Short mmCIF file of C-alpha atoms and ligand atoms in Angstrom, two decimals:
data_model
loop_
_atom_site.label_atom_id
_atom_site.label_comp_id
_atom_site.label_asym_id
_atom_site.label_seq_id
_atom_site.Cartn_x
_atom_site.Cartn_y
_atom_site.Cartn_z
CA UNK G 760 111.31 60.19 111.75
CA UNK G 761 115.07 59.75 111.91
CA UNK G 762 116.94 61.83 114.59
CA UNK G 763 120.56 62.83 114.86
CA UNK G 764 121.65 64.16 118.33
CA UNK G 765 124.80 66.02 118.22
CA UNK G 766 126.87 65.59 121.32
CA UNK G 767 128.21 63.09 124.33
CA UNK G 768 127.20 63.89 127.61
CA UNK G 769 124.10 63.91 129.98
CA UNK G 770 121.65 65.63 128.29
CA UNK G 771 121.68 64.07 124.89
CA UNK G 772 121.25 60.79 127.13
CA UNK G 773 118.06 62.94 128.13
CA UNK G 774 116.95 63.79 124.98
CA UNK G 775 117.51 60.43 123.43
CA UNK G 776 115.27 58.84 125.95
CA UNK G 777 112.97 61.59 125.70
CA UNK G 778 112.44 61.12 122.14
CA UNK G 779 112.31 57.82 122.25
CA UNK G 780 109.31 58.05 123.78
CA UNK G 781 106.94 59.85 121.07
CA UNK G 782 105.23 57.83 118.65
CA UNK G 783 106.84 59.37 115.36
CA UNK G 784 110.26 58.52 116.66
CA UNK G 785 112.26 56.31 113.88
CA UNK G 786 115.91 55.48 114.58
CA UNK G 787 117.58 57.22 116.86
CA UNK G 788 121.45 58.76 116.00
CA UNK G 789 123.88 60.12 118.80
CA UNK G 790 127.30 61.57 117.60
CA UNK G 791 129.61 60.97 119.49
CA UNK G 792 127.76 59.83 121.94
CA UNK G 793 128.03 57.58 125.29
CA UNK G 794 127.16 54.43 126.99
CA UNK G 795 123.98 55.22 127.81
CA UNK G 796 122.93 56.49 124.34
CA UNK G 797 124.16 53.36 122.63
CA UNK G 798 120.83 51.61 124.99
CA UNK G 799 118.47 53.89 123.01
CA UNK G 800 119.90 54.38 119.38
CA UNK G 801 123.20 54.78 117.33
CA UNK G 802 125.92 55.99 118.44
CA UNK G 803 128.54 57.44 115.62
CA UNK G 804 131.89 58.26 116.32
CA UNK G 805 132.18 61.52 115.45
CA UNK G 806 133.17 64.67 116.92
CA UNK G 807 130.22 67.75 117.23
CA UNK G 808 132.51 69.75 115.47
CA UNK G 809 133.54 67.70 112.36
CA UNK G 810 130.07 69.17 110.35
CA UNK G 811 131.32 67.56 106.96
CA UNK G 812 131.38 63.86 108.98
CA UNK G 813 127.95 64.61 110.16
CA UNK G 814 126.74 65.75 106.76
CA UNK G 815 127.82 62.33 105.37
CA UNK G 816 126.06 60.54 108.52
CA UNK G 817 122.70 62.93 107.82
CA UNK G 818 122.72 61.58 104.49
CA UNK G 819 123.40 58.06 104.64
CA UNK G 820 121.10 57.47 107.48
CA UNK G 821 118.17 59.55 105.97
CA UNK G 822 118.48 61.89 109.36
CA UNK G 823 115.31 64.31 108.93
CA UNK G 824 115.79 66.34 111.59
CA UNK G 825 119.25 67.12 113.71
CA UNK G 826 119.19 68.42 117.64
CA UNK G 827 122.26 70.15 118.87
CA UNK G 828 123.39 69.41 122.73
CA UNK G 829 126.39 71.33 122.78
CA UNK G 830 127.07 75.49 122.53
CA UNK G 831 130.38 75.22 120.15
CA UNK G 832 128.79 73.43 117.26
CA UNK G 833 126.18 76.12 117.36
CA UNK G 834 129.02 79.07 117.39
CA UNK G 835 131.18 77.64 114.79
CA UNK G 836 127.83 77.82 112.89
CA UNK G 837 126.41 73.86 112.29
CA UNK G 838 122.97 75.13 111.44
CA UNK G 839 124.42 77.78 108.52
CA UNK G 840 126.08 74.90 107.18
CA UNK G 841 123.15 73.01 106.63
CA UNK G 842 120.82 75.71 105.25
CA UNK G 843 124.17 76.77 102.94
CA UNK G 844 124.17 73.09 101.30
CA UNK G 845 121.70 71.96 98.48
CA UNK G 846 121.58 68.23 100.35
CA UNK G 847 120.86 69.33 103.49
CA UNK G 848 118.75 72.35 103.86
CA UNK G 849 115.72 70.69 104.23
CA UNK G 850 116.86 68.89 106.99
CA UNK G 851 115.51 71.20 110.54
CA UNK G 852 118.23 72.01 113.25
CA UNK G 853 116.89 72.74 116.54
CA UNK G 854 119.59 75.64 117.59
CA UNK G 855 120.11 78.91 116.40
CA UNK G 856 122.46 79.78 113.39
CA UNK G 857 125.49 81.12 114.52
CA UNK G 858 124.25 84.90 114.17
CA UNK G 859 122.48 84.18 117.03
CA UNK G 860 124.71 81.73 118.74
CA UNK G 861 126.48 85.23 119.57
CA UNK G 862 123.84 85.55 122.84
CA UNK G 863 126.49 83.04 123.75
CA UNK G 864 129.06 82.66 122.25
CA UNK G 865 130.31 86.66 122.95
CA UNK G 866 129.34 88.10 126.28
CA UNK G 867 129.74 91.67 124.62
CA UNK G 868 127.08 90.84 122.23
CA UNK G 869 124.92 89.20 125.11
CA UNK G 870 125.46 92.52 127.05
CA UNK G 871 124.70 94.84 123.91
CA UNK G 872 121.62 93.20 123.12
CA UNK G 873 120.14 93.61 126.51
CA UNK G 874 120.53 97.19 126.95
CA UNK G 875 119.34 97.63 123.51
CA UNK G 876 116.15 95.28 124.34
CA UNK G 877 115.98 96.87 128.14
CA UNK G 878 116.27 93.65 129.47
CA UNK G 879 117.41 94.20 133.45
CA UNK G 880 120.92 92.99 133.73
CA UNK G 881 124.34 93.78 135.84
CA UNK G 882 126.23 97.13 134.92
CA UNK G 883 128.70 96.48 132.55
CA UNK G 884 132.03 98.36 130.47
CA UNK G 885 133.93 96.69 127.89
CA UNK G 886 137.35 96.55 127.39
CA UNK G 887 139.66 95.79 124.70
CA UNK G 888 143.73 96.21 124.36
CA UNK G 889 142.82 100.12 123.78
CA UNK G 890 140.72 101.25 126.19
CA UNK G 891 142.47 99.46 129.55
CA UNK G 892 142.82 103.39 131.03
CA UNK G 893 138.93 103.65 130.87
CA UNK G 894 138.25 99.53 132.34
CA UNK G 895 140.28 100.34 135.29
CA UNK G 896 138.27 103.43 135.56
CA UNK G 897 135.34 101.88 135.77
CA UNK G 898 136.85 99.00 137.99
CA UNK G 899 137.39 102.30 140.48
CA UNK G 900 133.86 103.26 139.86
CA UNK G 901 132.06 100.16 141.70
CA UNK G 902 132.22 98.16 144.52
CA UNK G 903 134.03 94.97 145.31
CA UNK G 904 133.80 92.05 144.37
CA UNK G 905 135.03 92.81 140.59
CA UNK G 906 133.31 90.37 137.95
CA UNK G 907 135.78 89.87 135.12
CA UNK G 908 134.62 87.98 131.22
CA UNK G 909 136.04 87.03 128.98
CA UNK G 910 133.61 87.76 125.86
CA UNK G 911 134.23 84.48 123.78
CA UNK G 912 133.84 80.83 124.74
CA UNK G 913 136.44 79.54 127.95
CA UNK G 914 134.67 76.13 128.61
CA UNK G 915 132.50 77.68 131.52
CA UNK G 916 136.06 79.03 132.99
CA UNK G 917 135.92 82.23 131.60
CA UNK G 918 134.49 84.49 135.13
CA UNK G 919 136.33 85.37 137.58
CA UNK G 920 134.83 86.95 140.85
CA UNK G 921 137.48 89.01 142.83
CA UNK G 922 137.30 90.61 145.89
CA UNK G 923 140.29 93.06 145.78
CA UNK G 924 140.73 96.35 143.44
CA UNK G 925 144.41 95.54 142.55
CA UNK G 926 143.98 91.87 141.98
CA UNK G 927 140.80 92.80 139.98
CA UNK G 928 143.24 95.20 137.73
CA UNK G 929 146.24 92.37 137.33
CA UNK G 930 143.41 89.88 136.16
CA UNK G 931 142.06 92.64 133.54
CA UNK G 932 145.52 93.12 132.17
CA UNK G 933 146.40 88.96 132.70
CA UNK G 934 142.77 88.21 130.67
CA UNK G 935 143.60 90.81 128.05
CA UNK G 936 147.25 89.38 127.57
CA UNK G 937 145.87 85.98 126.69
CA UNK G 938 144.99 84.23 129.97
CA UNK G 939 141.91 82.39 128.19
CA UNK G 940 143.28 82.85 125.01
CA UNK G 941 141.54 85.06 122.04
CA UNK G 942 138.47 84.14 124.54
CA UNK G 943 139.61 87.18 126.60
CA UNK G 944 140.96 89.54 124.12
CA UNK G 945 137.86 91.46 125.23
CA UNK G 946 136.86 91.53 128.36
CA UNK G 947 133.43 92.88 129.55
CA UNK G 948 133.52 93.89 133.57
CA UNK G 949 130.39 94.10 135.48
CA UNK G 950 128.83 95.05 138.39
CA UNK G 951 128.31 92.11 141.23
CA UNK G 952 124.55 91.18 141.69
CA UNK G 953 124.03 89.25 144.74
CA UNK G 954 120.99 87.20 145.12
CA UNK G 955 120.13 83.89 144.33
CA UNK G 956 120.40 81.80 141.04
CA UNK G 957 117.46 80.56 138.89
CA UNK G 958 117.53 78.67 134.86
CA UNK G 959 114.95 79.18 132.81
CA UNK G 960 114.45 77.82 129.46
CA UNK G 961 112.93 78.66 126.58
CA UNK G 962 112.05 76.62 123.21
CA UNK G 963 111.54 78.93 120.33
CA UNK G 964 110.71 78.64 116.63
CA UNK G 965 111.79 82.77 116.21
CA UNK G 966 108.31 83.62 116.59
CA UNK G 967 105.95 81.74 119.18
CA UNK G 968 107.12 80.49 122.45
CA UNK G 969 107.49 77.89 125.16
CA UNK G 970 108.76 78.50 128.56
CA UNK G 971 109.87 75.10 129.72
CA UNK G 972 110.21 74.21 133.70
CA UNK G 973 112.98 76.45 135.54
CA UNK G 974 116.02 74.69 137.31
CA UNK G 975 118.61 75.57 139.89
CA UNK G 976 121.84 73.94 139.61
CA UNK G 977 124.75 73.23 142.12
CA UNK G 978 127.86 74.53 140.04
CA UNK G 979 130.86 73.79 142.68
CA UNK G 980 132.16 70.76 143.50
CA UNK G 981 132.06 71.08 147.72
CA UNK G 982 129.58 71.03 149.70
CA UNK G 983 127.89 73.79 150.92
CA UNK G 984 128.56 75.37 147.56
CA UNK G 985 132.62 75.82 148.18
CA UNK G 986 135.59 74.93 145.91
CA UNK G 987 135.77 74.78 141.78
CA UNK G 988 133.30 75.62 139.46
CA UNK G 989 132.01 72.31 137.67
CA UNK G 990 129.84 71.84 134.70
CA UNK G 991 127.21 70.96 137.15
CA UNK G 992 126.79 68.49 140.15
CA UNK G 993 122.80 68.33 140.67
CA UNK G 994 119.80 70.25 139.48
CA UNK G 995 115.86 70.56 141.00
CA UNK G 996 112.96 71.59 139.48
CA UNK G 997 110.92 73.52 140.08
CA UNK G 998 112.97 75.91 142.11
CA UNK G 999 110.57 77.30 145.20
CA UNK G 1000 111.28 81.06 145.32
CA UNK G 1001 110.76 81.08 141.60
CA UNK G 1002 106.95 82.10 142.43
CA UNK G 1003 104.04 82.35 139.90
CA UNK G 1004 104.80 86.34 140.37
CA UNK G 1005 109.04 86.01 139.80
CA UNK G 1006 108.53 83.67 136.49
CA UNK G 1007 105.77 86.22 135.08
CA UNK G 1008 108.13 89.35 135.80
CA UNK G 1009 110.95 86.69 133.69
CA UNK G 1010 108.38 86.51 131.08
CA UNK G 1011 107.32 90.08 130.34
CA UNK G 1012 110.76 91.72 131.42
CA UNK G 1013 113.48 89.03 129.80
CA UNK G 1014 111.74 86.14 127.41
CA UNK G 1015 109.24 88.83 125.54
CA UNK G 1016 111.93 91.15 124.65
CA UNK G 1017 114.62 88.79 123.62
CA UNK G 1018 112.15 87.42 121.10
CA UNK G 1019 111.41 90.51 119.68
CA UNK G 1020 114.54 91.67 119.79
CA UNK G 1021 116.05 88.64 117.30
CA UNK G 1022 113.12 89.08 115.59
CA UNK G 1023 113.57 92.95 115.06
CA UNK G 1024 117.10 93.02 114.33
CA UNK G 1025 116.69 90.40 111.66
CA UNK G 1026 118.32 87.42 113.88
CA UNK G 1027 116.60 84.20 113.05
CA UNK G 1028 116.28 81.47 116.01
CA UNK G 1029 115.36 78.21 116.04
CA UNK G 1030 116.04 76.27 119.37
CA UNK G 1031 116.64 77.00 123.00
CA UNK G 1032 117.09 79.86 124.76
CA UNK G 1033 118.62 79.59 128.60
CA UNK G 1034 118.37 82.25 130.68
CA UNK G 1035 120.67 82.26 133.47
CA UNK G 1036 119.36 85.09 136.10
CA UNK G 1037 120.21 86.07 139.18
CA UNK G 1038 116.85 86.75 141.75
CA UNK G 1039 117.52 90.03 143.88
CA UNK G 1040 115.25 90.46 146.01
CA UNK G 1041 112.40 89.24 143.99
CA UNK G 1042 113.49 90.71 140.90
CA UNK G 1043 115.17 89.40 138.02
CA UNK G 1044 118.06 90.03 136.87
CA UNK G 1045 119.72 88.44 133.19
CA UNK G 1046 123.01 87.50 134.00
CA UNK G 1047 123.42 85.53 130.38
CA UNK G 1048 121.99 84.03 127.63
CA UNK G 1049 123.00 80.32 126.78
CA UNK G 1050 121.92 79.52 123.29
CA UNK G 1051 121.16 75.40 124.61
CA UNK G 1052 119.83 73.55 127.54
CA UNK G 1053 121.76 73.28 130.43
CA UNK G 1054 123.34 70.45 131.89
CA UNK G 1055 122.40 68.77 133.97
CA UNK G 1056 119.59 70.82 134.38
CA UNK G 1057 118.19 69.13 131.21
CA UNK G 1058 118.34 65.21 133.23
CA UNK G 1059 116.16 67.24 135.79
CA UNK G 1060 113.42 69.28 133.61
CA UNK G 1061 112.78 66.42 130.91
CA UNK G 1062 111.26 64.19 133.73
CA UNK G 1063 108.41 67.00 134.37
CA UNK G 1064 107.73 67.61 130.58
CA UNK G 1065 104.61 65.23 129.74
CA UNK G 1066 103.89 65.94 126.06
CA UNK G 1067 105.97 64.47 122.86
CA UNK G 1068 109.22 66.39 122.71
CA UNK G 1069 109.41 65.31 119.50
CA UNK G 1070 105.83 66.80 118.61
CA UNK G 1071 107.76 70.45 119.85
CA UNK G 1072 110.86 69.90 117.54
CA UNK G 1073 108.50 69.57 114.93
CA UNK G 1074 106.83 72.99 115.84
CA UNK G 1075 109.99 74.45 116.06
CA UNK G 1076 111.07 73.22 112.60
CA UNK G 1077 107.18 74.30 110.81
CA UNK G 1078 107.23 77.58 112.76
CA UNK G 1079 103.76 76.58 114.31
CA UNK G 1080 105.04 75.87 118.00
CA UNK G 1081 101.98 77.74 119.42
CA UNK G 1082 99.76 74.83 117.87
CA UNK G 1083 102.01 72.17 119.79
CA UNK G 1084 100.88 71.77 123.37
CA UNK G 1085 103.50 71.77 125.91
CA UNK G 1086 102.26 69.47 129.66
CA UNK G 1087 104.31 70.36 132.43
CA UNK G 1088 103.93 68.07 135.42
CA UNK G 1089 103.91 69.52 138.73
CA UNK G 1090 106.12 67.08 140.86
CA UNK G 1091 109.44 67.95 141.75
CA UNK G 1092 112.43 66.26 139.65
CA UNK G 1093 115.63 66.46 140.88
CA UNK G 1094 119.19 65.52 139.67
CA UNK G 1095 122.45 64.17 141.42
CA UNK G 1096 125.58 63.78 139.07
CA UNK G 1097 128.27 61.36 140.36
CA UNK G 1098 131.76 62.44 139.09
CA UNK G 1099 135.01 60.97 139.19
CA UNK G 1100 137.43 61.17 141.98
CA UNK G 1101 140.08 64.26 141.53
CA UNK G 1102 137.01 66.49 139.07
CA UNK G 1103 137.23 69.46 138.40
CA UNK G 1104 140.75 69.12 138.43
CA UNK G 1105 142.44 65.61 137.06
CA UNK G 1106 140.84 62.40 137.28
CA UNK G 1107 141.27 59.35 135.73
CA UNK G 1108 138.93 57.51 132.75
CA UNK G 1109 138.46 53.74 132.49
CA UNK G 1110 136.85 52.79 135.75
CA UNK G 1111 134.38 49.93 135.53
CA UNK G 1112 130.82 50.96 136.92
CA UNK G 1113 129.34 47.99 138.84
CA UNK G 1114 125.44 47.54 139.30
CA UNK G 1115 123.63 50.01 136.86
CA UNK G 1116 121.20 47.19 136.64
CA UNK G 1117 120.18 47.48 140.66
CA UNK G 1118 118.65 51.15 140.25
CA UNK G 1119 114.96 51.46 140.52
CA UNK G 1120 112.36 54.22 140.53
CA UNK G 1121 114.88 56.62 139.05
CA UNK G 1122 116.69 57.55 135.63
CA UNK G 1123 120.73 56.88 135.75
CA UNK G 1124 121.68 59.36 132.79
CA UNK G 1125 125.24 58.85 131.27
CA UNK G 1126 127.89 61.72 131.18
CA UNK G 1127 131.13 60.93 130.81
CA UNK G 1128 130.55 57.28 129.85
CA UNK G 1129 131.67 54.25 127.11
CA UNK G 1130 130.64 50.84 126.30
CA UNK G 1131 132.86 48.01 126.56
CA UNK G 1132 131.58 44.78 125.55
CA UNK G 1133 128.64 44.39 128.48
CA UNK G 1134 130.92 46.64 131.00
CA UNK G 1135 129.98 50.37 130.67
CA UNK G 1136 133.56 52.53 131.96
CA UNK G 1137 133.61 55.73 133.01
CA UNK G 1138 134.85 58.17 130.26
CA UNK G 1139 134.93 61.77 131.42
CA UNK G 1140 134.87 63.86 134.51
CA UNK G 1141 130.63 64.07 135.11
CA UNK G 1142 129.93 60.21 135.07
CA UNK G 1143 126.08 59.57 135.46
CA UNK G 1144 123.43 61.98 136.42
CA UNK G 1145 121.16 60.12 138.57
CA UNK G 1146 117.24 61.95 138.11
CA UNK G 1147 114.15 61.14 140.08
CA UNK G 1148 111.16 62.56 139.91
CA UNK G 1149 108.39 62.42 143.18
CA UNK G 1150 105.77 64.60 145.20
CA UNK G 1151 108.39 66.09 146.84
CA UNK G 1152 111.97 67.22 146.51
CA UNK G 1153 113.04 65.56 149.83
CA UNK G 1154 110.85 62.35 148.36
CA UNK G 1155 112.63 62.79 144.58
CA UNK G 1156 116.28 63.24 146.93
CA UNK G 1157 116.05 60.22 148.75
CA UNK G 1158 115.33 57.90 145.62
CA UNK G 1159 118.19 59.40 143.59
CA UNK G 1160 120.46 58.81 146.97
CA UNK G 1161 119.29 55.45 147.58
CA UNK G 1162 120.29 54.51 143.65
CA UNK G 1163 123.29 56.10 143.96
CA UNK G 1164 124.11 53.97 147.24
CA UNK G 1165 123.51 50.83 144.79
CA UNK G 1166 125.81 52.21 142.07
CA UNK G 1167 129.50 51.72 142.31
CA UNK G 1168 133.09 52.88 140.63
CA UNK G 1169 136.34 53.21 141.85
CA UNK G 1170 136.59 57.10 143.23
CA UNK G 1171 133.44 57.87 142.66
CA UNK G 1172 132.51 61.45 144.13
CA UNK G 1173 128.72 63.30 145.22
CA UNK G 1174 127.52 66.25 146.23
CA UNK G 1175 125.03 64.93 149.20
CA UNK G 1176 123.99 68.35 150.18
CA UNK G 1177 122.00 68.63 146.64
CA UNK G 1178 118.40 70.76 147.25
CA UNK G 1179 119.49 71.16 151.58
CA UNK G 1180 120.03 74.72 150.56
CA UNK G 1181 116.38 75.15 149.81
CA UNK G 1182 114.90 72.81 152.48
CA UNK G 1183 116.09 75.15 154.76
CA UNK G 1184 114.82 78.17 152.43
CA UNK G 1185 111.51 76.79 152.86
CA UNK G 1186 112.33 76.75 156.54
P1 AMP C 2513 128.56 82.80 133.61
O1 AMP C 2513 129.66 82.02 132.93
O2 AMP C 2513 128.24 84.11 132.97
O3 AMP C 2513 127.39 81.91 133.92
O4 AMP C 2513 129.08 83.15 135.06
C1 AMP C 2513 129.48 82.12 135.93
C2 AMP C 2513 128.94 82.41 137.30
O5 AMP C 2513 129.48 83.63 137.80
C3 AMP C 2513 127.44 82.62 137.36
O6 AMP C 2513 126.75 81.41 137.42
C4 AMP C 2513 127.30 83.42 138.62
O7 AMP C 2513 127.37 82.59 139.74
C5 AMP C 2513 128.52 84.28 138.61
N1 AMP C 2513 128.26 85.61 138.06
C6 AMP C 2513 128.32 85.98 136.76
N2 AMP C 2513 128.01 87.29 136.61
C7 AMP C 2513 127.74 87.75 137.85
C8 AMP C 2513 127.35 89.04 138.36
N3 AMP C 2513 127.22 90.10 137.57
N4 AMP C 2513 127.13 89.14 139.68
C9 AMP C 2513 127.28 88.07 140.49
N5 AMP C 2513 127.65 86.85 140.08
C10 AMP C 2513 127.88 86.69 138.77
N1 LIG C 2514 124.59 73.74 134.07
C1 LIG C 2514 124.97 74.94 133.46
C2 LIG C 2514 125.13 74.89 132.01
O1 LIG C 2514 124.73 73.97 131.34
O2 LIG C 2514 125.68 75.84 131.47
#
């Protein structure tokens, strides 16, 4: 079977070499692509949003089946495009049609379809252009710190926590007026849940089920969890407060529902479901819906999945996903992305990466990478996402470390406090 991965970073690297490994896999397809897919299949240049450039790749490569990495092809509707066009509607898309891209894609959807599904999540008001009087209100009504959305898509940059009342009010009215663009033309404000964070991922063909292996994941760039949000700097799974107990409240209180829910309101939903959730005090809390695997949670959780991924894509695609058999392993994986110098702010591309060839016992995923002749460069801000999977997170740590040691580029940057957070949890 052919396969066509839509996007460029770390986990399509993942899924290609997860794929690769079932025994129906054809040829593999990556568009755009990176350095590290181009080791496992074909990489096209062609941008994950240019759908009438992939339709023309799907049908001169005899693609039978495309996986979407990437939230904005999703939103800007990829898999309605397919099912509206005679040549390709018979060709599965594992993500949702944009309908349901909206548990994403708008925050105020997210938020409505929670309270109509009673799925536990923060208080919350909504505020466009004509009801600022009532946000502020509201603003008034709870206690510091202020969490501010913007309801459409800001590249992960769209929350801002604030600790002040007045600040909290200028960055309403600042949001409003265009500071992410028609991303925060509506704004949805919510009440601050403190706990601790938790993925958890779910593969659905609209009707049956699979809950995948949770994740945590290290968002800032500093140590000790300080400075810039990042796309992600390391990932572990499993996470150890996420007990037997917590992931069965998940289950009944968050994955149930949302399932019904699409299924209810007529939403159809073929793909992943992320639930990011906030654990207070042992109880779970939704604090949103990503409509794809995270990243680089994904370089982390595809080590501990033992069946044929491909085998579940299938399911997915034939609506029969409870007949596909899902083997989680129970070692720990773990993640460590290596960025470029100056990310999350500017950084330079181009850098030569010396030794990939010296890493043993663990998985170097590419990010931000290209191909250049037999030199692989860096290419983006996340560079490689080095995974390792072992008996025990401080075991899985030290072999990601140790390759990373081996591995060099000019300014290359780590987090090397990945997983100490949780050591000391465990006390
Ligand atoms: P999001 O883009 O919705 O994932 O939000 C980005 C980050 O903001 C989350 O990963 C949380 O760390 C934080 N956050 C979002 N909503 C809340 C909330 N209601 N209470 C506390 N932290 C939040
Ligand atoms: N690592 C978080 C995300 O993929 O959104």
């Amino acid at each position: 079977m052919n396969i066509l991965i839509i996007g460029s970073g770390g986990r399509e690297h993942a899924f290609a070499w997860k794929l690769k490994q079932s025994g129906r896999i054809g040829e593999i397809f990556i568009a755009p692509g990176n350095a590290g897919t181009a080791t496992l299949g074909h990489n096209l240049p062609i941008d994950v949003t240019d759908f009438s450039g992939i339709r023309q790749a799907v049908i001169e490569n005899f693609i039978e089946m495309v996986v979407v990495g990437p939230e904005v092809p999703l939103v800007e509707g990829i898999h309605d495009f397919f099912l509206a066009d005679p040549q390709l509607k018979h060709v599965p898309v594992i993500g949702p049609e944009s309908h349901g891209a909206r548990l994403e894609g708008s925050k105020e959807f997210a938020k409505d379809f929670m309270l109509r599904n009673n799925i536990p999540t923060a208080k919350h008001f909504t505020v466009h252009p004509g009801n600022l009087a009532q946000g502020i209100e509201f603003l008034e009504s709870v206690d510091a710190p202020y969490v501010l959305k913007a309801d459409g898509l800001a590249a992960g940059k769209g929350v801002l926590i604030i600790d002040h009342l007045e600040e909290a009010i200028q960055s309403l009215k600042e949001m409003l007026g265009g500071m992410f663009g028609s991303a925060s033309s509506t704004v949805v404000i919510e009440e601050f849940l403190s706990g601790v964070e938790c993925s958890v991922f779910v593969l659905t063909d609209g009707i049956h089920y699979k809950i995948w292996p949770e994740a945590k994941d290290y968002k800032r760039i500093g140590e000790g969890d300080t400075g810039l949000n990042t796309g992600g700097m390391g990932a572990i799974s499993p996470v150890p407060f996420a007990t037997a107990d917590f992931l069965r409240k998940v289950e009944e209180r968050m994955v149930i529902p949302t399932i019904a829910g699409l299924r209810q309101e007529g939403i159809p939903y073929k793909g992943f479901i992320f639930l990011g959730l906030m654990n207070c005090d042992g109880e779970p809390y939704l604090i949103e819906y990503n409509v794809r695997m995270g990243d680089p949670e994904t370089e982390a959780v595809l080590m501990r999945i033992d069946s044929d991924l491909l085998d579940l894509f299938v399911g997915v695609a034939e609506c029969n996903l409870d007949k596909r058999e899902l083997v989680i392993n129970p070692r720990t994986a773990v993640t460590v992305v290596v960025v470029a110098g100056g990310y999350p702010g500017s950084y330079e591309k181009g850098a030569v990466i010396h030794h990939l060839d010296t890493v043993e016992g663990s998985v170097v995923f590419h990010s931000g990478t290209k191909p250049e002749g037999v030199k692989v460069l860096t290419n983006g801000g996340r560079v490689l996402a080095v995974s390792s999977v072992a008996n025990s997170m401080e075991e899985a740590l030290a072999l990601s470390y140790k390759n990373i040691g081996r591995i060099s580029f000019e300014k290359m940057n780590y987090r090397k406090d990945i997983g100490k957070d949780l050591k000391k949890a465990k006390g």
